[in-house]
Tab-separated table of C-alpha atoms in Angstrom:
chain	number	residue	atom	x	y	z
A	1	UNK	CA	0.000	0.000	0.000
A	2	UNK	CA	3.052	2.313	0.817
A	3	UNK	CA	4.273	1.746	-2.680
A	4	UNK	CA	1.127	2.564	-4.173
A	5	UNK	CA	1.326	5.854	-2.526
A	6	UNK	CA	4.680	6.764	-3.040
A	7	UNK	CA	3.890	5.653	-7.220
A	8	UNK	CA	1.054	8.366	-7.235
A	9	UNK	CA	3.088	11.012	-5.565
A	10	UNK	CA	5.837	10.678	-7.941
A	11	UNK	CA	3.938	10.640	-11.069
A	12	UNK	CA	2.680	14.077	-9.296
A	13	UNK	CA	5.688	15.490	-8.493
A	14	UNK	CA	6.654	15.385	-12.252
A	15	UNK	CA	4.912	17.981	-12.941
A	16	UNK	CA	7.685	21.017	-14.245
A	17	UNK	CA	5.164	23.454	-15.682
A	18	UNK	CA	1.739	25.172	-15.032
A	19	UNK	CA	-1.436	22.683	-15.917
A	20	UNK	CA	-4.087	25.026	-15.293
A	21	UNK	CA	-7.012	24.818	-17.769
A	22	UNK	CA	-7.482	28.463	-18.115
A	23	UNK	CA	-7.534	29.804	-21.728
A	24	UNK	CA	-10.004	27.171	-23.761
A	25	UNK	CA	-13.619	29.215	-22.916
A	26	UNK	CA	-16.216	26.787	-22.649
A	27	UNK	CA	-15.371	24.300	-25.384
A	28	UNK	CA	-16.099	21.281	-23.149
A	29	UNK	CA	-19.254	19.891	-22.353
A	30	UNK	CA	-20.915	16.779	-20.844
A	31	UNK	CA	-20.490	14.987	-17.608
A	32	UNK	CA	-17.425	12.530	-18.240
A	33	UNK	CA	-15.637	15.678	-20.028
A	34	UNK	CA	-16.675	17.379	-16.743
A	35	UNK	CA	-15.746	14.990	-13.893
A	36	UNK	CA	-12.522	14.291	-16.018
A	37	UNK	CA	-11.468	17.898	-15.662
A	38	UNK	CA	-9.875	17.988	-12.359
A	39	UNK	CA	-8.429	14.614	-13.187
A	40	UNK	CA	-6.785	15.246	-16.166
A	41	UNK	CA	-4.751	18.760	-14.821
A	42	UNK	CA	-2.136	18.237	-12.914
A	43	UNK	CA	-2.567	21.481	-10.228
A	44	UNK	CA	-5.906	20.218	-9.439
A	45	UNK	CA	-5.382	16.481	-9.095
A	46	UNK	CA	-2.876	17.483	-6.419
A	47	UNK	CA	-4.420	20.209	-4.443
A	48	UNK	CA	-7.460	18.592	-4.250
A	49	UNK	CA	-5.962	15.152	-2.570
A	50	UNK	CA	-3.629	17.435	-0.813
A	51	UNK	CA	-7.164	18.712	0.821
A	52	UNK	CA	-8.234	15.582	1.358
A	53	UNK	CA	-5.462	14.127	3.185
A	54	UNK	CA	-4.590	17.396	4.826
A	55	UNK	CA	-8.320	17.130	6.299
A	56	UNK	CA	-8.059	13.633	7.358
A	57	UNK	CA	-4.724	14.000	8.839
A	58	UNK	CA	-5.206	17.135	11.034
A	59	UNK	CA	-9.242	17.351	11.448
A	60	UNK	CA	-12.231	15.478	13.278
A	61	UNK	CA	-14.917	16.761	10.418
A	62	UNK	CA	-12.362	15.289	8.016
A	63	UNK	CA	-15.411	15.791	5.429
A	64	UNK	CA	-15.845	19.719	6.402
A	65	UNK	CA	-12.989	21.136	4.145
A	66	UNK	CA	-13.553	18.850	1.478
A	67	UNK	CA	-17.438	19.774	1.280
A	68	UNK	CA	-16.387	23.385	1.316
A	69	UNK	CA	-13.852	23.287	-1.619
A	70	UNK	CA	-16.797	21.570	-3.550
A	71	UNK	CA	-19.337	23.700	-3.044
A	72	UNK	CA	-17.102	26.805	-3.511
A	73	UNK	CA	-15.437	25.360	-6.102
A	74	UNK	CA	-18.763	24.814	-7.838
A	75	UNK	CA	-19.525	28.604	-7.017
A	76	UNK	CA	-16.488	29.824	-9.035
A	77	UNK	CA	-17.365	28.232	-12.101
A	78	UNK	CA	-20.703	29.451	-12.120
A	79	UNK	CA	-19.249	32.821	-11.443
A	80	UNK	CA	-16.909	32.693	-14.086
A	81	UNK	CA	-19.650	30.893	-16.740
A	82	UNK	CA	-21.212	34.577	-15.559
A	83	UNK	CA	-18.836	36.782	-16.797
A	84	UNK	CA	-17.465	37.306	-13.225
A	85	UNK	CA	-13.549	38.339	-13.381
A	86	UNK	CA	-11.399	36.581	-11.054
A	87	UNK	CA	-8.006	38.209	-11.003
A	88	UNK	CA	-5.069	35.712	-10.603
A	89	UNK	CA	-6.328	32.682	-11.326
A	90	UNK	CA	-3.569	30.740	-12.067
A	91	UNK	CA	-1.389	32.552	-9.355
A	92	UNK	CA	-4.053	31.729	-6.746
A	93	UNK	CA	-4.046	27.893	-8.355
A	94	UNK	CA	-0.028	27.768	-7.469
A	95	UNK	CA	-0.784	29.493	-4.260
A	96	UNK	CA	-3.171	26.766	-3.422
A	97	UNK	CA	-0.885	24.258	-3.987
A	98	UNK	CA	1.942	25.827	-2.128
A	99	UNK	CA	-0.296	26.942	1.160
A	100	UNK	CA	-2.103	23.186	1.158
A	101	UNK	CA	1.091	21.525	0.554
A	102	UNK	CA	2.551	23.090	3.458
A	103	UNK	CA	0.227	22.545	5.688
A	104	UNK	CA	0.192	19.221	5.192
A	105	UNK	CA	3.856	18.717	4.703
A	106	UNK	CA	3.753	20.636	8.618
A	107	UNK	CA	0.446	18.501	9.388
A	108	UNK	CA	-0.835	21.995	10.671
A	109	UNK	CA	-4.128	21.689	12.263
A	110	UNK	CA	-6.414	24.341	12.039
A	111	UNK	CA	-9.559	25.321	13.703
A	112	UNK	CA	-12.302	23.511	11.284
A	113	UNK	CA	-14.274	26.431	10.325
A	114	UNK	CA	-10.733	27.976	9.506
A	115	UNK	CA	-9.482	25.569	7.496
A	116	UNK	CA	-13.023	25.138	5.381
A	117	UNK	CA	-12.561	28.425	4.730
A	118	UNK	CA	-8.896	29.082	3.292
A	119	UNK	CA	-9.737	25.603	1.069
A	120	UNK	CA	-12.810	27.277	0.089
A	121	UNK	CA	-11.220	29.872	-0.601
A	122	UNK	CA	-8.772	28.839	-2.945
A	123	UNK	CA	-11.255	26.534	-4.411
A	124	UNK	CA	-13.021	29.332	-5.831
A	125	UNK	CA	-10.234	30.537	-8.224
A	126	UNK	CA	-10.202	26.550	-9.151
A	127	UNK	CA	-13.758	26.956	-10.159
A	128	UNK	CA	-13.322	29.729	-12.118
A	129	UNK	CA	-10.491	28.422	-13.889
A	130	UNK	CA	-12.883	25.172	-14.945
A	131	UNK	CA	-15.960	27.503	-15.129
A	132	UNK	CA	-13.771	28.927	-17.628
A	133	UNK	CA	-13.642	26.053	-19.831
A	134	UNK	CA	-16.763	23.780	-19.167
A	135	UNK	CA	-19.457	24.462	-21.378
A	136	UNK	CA	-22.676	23.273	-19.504
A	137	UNK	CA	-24.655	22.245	-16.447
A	138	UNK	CA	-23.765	18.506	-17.034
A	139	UNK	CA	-19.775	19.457	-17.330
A	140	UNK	CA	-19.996	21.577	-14.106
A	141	UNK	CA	-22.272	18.434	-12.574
A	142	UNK	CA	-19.424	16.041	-13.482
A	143	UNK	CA	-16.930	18.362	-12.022
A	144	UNK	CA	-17.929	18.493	-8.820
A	145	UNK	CA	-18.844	15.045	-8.671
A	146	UNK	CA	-15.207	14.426	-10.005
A	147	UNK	CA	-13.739	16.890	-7.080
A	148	UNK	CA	-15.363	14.503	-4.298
A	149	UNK	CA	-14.077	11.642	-5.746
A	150	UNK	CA	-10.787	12.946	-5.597
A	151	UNK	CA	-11.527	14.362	-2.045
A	152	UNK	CA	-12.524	11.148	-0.407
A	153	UNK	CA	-9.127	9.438	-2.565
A	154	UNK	CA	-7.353	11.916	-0.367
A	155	UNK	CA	-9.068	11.186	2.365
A	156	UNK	CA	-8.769	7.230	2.499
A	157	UNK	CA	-5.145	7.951	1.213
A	158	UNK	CA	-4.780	10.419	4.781
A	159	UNK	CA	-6.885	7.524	7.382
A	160	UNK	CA	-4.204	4.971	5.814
A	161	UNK	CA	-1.087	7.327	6.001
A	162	UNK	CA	-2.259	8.288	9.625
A	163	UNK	CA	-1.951	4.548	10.427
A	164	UNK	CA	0.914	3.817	8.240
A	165	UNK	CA	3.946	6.432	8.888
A	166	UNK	CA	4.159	9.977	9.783
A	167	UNK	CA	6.591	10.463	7.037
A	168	UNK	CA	5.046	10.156	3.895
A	169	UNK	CA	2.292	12.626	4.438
A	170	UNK	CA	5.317	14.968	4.846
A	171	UNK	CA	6.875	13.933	1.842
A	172	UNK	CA	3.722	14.247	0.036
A	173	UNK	CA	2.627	17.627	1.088
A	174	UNK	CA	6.332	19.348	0.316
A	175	UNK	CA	5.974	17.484	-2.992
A	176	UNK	CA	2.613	19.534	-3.463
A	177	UNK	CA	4.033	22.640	-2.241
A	178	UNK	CA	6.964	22.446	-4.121
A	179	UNK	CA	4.239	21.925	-7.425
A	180	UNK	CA	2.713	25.300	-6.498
A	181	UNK	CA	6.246	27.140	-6.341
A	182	UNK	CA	7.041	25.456	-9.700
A	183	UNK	CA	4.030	26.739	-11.013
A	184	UNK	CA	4.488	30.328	-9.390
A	185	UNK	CA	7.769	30.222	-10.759
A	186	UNK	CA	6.805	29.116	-14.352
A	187	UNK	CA	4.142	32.001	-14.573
A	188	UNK	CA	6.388	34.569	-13.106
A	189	UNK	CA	9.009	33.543	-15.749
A	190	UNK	CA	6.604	33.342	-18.444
């Protein structure tokens, strides 16, 4: 089981450029295209197990900041499908990354209602970089429902590395933080 976790975390940690979806304006449409869209980017795959563990390392209501980054994440997008501007998307994406990262990588445990609401937070410029992109109800449907799958991944993945070895959650959360300073990096370069 270690293994399997260390495996995923790698294949994560490759990651040596931005993957944020912003840029292809609605263009994608239908539930599979929709709960495949945090899957398939990089940045979002990893911030949103990094929540997930995070929560189930450091919390009780191991389901609060999860349900938060869904539901906010899920307002974004509709904002953005709305012609709402969110400045900084991407930044705020790598910021994420970095900020969850660390906090698991220090298994920092916040006050619930505190940590629900940094996630949430962040999980709004997430949703507007997908609202960006997805094209209708059923994509936005999909996404969500794609964001709690990877949620409750994260937060089986944080029960068993709670178990297993204090370690690897470590390891895991500097390899996420060290994806959102990569990304930082790439877009102040760029």
């Amino acid at each position: 089981m270690k293994l399997k976790h260390l495996l995923t975390l790698s294949l994560a940690a490759l990651s040596f450029s931005a993957f944020a979806h912003v840029g292809d304006a609605h263009d994608h449409g239908g539930l599979l295209t929709g709960f495949l869209h945090p899957i398939t980017g990089l940045d979002h795959l990893a911030a949103m197990l990094a929540v997930g563990v995070w929560s189930a390392m450091t919390t009780k209501r191991l389901w609060l900041a999860p349900l938060s980054f869904a539901t906010l994440l899920l307002a974004g997008a509709l904002m953005a499908q709305a012609g709402v501007a969110f400045p900084a998307i991407e930044p705020m994406i790598a910021a994420s990354m970095l900020v969850v990262g660390l906090l698991l990588a220090a298994q920092v445990k916040l006050p619930e209602a505190a940590g629900a609401v940094l996630v949430g937070t962040f999980a709004l410029f997430h949703g507007a970089a997908h609202g960006q992109e997805l094209a209708d109800g059923a994509a936005l449907a999909g996404m969500v429902l794609g964001t709690a799958v990877l949620h409750a991944v994260g937060i089986g993945m944080g029960l068993g590395l709670k178990r297993a070895n204090h370690w690897l959650p470590r390891v895991a959360g500097g390899l996420v933080a060290l994806m959102g300073l990569n990304m930082g990096w790439s877009l102040l370069a760029g």
